[in-house]
Each structure stands twice: as C-alpha cells, then as structure tokens.
PDB file of C-alpha atoms and ligand atoms in Angstrom:
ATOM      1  CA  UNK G   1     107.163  64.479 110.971  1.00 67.00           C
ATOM      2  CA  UNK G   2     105.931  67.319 113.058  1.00 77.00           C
ATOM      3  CA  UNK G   3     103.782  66.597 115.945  1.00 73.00           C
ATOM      4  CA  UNK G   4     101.166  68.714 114.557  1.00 80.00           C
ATOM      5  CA  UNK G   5     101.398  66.748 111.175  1.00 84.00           C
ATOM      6  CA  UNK G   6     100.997  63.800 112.871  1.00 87.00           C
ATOM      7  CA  UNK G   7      98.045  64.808 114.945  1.00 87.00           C
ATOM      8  CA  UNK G   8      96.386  66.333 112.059  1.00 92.00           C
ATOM      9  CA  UNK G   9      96.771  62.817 109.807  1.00 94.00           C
ATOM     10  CA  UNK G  10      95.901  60.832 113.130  1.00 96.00           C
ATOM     11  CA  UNK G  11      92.968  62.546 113.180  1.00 96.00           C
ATOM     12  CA  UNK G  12      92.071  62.636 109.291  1.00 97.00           C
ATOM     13  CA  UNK G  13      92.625  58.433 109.784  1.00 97.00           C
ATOM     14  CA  UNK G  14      89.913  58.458 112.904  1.00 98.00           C
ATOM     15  CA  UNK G  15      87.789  60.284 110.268  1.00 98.00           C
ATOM     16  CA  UNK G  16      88.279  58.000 107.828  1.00 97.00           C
ATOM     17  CA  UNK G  17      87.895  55.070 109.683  1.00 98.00           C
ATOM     18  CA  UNK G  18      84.405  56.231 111.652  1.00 98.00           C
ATOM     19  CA  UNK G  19      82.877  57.089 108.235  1.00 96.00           C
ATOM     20  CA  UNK G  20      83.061  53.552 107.191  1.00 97.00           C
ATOM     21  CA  UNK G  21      82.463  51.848 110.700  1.00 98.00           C
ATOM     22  CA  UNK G  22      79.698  48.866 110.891  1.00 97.00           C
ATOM     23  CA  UNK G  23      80.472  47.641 114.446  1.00 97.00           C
ATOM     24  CA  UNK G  24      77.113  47.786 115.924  1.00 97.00           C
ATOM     25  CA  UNK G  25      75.786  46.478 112.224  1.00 95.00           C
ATOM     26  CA  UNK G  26      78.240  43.938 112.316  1.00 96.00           C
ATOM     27  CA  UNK G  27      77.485  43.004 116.238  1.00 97.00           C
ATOM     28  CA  UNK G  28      73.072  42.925 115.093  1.00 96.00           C
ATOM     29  CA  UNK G  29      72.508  46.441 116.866  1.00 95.00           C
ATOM     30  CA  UNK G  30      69.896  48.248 115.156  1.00 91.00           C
ATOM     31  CA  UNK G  31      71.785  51.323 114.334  1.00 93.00           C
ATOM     32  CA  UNK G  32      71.677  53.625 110.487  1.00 94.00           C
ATOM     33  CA  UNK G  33      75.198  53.936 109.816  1.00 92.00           C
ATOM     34  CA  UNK G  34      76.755  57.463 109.208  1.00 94.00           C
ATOM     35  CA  UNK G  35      78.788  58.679 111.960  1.00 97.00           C
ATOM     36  CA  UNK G  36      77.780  62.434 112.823  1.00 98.00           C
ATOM     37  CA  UNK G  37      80.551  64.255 113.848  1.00 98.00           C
ATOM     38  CA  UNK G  38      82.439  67.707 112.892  1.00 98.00           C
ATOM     39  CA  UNK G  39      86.144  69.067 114.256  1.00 97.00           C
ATOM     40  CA  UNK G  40      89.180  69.519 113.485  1.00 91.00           C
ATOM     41  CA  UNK G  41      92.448  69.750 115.112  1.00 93.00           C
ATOM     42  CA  UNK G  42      93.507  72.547 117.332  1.00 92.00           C
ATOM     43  CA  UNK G  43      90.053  72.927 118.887  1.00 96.00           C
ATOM     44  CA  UNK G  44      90.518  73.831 122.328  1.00 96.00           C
ATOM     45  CA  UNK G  45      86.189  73.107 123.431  1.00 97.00           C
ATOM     46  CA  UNK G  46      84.801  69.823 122.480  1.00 98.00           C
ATOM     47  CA  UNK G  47      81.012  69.467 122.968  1.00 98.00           C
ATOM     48  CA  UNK G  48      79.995  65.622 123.502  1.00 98.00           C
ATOM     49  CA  UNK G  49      76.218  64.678 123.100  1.00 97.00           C
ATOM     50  CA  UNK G  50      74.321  61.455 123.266  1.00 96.00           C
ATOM     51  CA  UNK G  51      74.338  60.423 119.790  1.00 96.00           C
ATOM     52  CA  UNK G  52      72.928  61.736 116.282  1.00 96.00           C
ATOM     53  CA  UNK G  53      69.380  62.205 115.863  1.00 93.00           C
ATOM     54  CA  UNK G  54      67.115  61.623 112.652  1.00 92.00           C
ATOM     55  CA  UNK G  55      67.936  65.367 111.398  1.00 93.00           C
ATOM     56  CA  UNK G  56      71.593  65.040 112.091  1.00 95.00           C
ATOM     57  CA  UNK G  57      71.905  61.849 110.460  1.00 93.00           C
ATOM     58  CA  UNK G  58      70.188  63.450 107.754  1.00 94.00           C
ATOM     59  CA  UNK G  59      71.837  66.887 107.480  1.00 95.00           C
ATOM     60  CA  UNK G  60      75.350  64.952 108.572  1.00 95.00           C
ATOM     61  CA  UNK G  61      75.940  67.939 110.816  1.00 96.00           C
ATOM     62  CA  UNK G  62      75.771  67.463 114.715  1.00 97.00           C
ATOM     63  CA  UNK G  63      73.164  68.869 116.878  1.00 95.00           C
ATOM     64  CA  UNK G  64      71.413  70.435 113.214  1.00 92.00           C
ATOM     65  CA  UNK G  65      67.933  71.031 114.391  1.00 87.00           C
ATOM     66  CA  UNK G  66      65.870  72.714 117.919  1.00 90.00           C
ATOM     67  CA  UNK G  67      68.337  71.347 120.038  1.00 91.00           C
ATOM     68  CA  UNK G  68      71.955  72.681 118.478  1.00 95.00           C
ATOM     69  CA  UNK G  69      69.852  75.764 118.282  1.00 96.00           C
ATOM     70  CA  UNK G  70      68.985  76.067 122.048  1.00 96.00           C
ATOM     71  CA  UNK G  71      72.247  74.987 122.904  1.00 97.00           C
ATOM     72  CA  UNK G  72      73.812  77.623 120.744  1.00 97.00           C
ATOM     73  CA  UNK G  73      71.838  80.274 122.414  1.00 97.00           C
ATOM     74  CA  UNK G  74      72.527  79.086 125.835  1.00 97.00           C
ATOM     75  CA  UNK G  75      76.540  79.400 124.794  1.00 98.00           C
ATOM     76  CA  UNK G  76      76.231  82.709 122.921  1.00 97.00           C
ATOM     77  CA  UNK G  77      75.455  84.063 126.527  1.00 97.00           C
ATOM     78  CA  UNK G  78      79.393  82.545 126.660  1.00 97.00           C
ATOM     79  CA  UNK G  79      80.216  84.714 123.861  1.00 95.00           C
ATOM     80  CA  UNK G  80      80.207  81.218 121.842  1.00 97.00           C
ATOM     81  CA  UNK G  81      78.631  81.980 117.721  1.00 97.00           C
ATOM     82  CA  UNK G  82      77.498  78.914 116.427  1.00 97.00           C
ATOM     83  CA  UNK G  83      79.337  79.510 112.985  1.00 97.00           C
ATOM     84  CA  UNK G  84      82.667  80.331 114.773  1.00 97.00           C
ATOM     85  CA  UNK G  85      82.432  77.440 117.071  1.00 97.00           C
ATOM     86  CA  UNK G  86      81.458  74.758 113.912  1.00 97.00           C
ATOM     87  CA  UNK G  87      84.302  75.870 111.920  1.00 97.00           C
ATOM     88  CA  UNK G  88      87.241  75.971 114.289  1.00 96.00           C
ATOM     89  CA  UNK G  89      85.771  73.508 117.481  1.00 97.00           C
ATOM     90  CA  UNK G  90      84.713  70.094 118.094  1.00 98.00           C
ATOM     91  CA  UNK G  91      81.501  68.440 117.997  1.00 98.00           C
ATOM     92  CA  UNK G  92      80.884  64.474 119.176  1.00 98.00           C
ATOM     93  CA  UNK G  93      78.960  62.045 120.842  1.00 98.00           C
ATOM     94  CA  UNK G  94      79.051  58.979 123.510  1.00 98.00           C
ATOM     95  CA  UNK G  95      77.708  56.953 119.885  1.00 98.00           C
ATOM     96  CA  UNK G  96      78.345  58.346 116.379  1.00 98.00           C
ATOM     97  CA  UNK G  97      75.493  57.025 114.563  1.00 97.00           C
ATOM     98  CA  UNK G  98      71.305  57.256 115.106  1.00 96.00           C
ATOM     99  CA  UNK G  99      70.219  54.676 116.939  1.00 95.00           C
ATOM    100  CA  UNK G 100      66.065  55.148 115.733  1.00 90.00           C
ATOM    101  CA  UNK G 101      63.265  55.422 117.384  1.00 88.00           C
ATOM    102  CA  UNK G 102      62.643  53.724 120.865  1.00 87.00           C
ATOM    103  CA  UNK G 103      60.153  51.383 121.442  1.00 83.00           C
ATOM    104  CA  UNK G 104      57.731  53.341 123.567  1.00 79.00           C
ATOM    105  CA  UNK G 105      57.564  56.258 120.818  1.00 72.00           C
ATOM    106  CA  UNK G 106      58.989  58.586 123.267  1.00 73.00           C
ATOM    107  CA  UNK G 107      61.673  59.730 121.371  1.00 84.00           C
ATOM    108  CA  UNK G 108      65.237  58.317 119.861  1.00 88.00           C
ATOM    109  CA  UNK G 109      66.609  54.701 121.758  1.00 92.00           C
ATOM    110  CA  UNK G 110      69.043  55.718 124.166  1.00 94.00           C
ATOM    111  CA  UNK G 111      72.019  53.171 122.816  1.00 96.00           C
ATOM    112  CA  UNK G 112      72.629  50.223 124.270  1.00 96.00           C
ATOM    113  CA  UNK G 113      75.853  49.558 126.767  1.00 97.00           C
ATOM    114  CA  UNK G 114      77.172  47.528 124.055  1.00 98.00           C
ATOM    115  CA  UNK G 115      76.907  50.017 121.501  1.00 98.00           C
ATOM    116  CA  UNK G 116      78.828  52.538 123.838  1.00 98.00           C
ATOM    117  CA  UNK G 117      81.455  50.078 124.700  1.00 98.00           C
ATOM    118  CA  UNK G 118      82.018  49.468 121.033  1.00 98.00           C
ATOM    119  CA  UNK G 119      81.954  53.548 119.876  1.00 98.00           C
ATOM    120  CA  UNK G 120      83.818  54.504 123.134  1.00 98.00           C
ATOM    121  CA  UNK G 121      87.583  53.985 121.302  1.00 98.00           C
ATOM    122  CA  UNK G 122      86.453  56.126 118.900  1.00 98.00           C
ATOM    123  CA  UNK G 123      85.564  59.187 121.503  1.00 98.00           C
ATOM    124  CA  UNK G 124      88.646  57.969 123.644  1.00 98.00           C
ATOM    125  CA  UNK G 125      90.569  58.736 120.456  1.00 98.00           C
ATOM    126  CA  UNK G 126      89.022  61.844 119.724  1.00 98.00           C
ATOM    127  CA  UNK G 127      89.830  63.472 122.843  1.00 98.00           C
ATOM    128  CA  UNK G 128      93.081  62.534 123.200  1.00 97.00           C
ATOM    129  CA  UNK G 129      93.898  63.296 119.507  1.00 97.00           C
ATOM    130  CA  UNK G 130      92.193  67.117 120.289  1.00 97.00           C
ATOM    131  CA  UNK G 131      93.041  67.151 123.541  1.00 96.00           C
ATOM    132  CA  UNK G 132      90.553  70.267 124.120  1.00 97.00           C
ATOM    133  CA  UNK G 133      90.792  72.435 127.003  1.00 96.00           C
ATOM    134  CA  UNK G 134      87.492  72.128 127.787  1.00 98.00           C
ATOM    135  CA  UNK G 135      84.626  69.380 127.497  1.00 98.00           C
ATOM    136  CA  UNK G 136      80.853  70.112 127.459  1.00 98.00           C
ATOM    137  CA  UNK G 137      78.722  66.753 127.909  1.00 98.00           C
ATOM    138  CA  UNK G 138      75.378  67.255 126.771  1.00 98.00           C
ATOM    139  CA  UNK G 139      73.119  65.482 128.407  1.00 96.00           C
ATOM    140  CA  UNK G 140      72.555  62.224 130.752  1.00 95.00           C
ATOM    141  CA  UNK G 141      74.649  60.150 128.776  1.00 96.00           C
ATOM    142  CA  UNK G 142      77.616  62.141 127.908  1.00 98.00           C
ATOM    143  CA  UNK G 143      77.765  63.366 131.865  1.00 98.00           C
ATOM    144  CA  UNK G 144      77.399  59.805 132.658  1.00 97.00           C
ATOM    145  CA  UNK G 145      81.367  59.690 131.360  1.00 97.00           C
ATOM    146  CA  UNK G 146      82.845  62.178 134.134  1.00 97.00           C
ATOM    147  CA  UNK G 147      80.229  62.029 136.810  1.00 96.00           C
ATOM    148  CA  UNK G 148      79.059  59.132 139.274  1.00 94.00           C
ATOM    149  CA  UNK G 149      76.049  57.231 137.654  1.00 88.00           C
ATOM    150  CA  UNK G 150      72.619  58.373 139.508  1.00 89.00           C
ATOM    151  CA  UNK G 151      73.962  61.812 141.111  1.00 94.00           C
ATOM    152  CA  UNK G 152      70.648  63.753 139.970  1.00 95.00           C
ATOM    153  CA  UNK G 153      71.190  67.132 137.245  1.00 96.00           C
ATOM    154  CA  UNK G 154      70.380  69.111 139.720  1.00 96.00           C
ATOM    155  CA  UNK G 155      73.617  68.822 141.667  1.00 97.00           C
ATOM    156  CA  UNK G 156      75.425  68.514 138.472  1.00 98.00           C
ATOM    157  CA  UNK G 157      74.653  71.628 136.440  1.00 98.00           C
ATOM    158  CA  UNK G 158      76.164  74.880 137.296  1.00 98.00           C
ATOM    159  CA  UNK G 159      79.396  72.792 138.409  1.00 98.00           C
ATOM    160  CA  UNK G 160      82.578  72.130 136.899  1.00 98.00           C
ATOM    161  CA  UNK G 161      85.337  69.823 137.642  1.00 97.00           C
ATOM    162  CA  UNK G 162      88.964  68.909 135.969  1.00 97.00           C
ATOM    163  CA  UNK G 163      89.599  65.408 134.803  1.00 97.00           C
ATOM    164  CA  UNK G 164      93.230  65.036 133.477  1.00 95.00           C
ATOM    165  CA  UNK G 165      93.988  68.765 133.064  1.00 94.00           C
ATOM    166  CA  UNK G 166      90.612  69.501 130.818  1.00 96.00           C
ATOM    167  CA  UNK G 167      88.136  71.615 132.517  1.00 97.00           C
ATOM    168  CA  UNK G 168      84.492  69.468 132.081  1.00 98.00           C
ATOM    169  CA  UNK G 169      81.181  71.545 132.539  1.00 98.00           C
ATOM    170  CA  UNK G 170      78.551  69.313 131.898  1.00 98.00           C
ATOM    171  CA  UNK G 171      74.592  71.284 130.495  1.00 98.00           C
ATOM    172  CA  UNK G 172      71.502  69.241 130.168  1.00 97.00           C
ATOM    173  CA  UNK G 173      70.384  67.806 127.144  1.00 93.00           C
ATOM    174  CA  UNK G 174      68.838  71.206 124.934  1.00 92.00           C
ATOM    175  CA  UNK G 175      66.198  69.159 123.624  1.00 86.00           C
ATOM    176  CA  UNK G 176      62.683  71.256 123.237  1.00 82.00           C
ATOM    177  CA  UNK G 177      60.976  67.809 124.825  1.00 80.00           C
ATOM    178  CA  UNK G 178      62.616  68.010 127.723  1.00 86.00           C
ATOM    179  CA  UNK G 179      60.956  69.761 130.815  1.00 89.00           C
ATOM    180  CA  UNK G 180      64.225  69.900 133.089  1.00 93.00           C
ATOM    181  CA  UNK G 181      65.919  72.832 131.315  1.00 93.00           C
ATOM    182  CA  UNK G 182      62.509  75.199 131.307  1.00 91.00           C
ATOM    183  CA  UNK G 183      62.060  75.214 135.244  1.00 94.00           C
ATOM    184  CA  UNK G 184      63.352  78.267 136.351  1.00 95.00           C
ATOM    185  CA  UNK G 185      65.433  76.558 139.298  1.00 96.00           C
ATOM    186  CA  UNK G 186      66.989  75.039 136.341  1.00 96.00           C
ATOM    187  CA  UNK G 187      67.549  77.612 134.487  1.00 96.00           C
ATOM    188  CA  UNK G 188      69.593  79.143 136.934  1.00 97.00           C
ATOM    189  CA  UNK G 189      71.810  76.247 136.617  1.00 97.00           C
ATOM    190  CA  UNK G 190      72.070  76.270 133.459  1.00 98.00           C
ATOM    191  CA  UNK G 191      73.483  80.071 133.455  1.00 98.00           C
ATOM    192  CA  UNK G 192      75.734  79.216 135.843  1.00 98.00           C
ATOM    193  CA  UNK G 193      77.298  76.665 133.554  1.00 98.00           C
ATOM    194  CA  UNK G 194      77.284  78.867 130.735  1.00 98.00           C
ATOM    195  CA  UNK G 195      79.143  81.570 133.519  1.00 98.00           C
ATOM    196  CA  UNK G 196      81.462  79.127 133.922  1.00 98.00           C
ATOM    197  CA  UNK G 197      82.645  77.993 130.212  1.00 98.00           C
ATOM    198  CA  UNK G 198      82.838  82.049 130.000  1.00 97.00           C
ATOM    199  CA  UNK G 199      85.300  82.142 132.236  1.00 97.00           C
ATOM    200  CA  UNK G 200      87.233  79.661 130.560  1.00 96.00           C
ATOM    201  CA  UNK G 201      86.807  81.215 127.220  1.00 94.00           C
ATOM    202  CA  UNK G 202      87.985  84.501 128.584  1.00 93.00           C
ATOM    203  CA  UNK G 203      91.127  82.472 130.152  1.00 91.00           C
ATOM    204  CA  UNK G 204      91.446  80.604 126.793  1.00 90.00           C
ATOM    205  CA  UNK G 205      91.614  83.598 124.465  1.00 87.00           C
ATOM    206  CA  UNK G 206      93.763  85.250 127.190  1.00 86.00           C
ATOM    207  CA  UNK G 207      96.655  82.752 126.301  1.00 84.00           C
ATOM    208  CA  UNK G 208      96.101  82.683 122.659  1.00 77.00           C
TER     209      UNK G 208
HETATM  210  S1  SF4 D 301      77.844  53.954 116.704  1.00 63.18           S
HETATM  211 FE1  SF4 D 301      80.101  54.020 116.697  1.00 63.18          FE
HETATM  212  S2  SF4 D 301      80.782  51.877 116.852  1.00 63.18           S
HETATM  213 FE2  SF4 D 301      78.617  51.866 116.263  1.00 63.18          FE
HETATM  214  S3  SF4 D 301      78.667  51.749 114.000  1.00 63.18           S
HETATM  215 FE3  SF4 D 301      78.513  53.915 114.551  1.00 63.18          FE
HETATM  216  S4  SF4 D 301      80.638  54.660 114.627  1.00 63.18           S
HETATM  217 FE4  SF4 D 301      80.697  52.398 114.672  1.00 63.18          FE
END
C-alpha cells in the first residue's frame, strides 16, 4: 500500500477510534463524550486548542462560536479564510471532549492532568499522522506542550520556535472573556504572531 493510503486509513482509524473513546468516563472524570475535532490528511497547519467548549460540543465543529471567530480574524490578517482553512487544515485540542463548567462559574474546567495524560496519544498520533508544517497552540494549555511551564504570554507571543522540523507559533486563547488579548501591548504581540505564520504561509505555498 502507498504511504499516502496508509496515512490516510491511519488516520480514518484515529477517527474512528476518538469518536467512540470513554477513557476519562471509564477512569470517573467528569467529561460529555464527543470528541471535537476536524482534519484531514495532507494539512500542512494544525491549530491545537484547550479542549471543546459547550457550543463545539454542540455544533461538533472546533472553535464554532466568538472565539473560532476572533481567531479567524486574527489569521485572515495571515491571508488564512476560515472556510479554506476548515476544509483542507487541521483543527485539535490538548483534550477532545468538554470538560463542563468549573466549579467557581468562571468559565469551562480546565481538564485535569489525568485527563491530558490519557487524550495526549491521541494528539501525539495526530501530529505525527499529519505531520503539519506548522503548529498553532491556542492558548495556556496547548503552549504548555512546546514551552517551559510558567514562562508568562508575554514573552511567548510574537515568537516562534521549531520543535522536530515543524515551525510552532503559539497565540493566546481568542476567547471574548479574556482581557490579555485586548491590551494594546498585547495586541502587538499578537500581530507579530500572525506576521510570522504569514511568512510561513508565503514559504508554504511557495513550495506547493
Ligand atoms: S478527552 Fe480524550 S481521552 Fe478523554 S474521553 Fe475524550 S477523547 Fe477520550
């Protein structure tokens, strides 16, 4: 069988197989079942987030609601369209299912370090099945995977580093509730991320 072939049916197996996972049910984490998730092989970007929330679990589509859509604008300034990017590139997260409410109110329960020791084959898989080019962590969590734990945003955003041959440019999490992204210091940050991932784009389509 092709390589190709094989990657594609590797992948269609991870599919099938995350669809119908109950790990964290099965371990008495208190997740909703229904991995979010969207790709497909021969995406070159791969866009990691935290995990689903109530919409996406709802609409099965990742980042569906205010976020996707800020973080869509932010990339368009990439020359990234939304509709391109969900048809032909990847879309993830550290945990694939919602993980409700947290119990302060303030928002969705970060999950647990079990529940991202238990989803993190399934990511390890997904990356090395895609094997993207480039990797955009969304957020704490996701940017927690390439960069040292504690090492504040604001040394973080607007930089890029390679981690085995994929270019990773980590943006903060687009959510409306959060203050970081609508400083204006910040803001600069984030454009320089999003001047980076051009860059890459432009060096990405160049080889196409
Ligand atoms: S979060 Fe990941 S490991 Fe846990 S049930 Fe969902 S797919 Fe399975």
């Amino acid at each position: 069988m092709q390589p190709e072939i094989q990657s594609v049916k590797a992948l269609a197996e991870l599919h099938a197989r995350l669809r119908t996972c109950r790990l964290c049910l099965d371990a008495g984490h208190d997740v909703y079942p229904r991995a979010i998730f969207s790709g497909r092989s021969g995406a070159f970007i791969m866009i990691i987030g935290q995990a689903p929330g109530i919409t996406e679990k709802e609409a099965g589509r990742p980042f569906n609601a205010g976020s996707g859509t800020r973080l869509f604008r932010w990339l368009a300034d990439a020359g990234i369209d939304e509709t391109w990017f969900r048809n032909t590139q990847y879309l993830t997260s550290v945990t694939k299912c919602y993980p409700g409410r947290s119990i302060s109110g303030g928002g969705d329960r970060v999950p647990s370090r079990a529940e991202q020791t238990l989803c993190r084959p399934y990511l390890d898989q997904e990356i090395a099945l895609i094997d993207p080019r480039m990797i955009l962590p969304v957020g704490g969590l996701a940017i927690s995977l390439f960069y040292p734990a504690g090492q504040p945003l604001t040394e973080i955003i607007g930089t890029q580093k390679q981690v085995h041959g994929r270019w990773v440019i980590p943006l903060p999490h687009p959510s409306g509730a959060s203050r970081w992204h609508q400083q204006e210091t910040n803001r600069e940050r984030v454009r320089q991320a999003v001047a980076l991932i051009d860059e890459h784009m432009r060096a990405i389509l160049h080889d196409a």
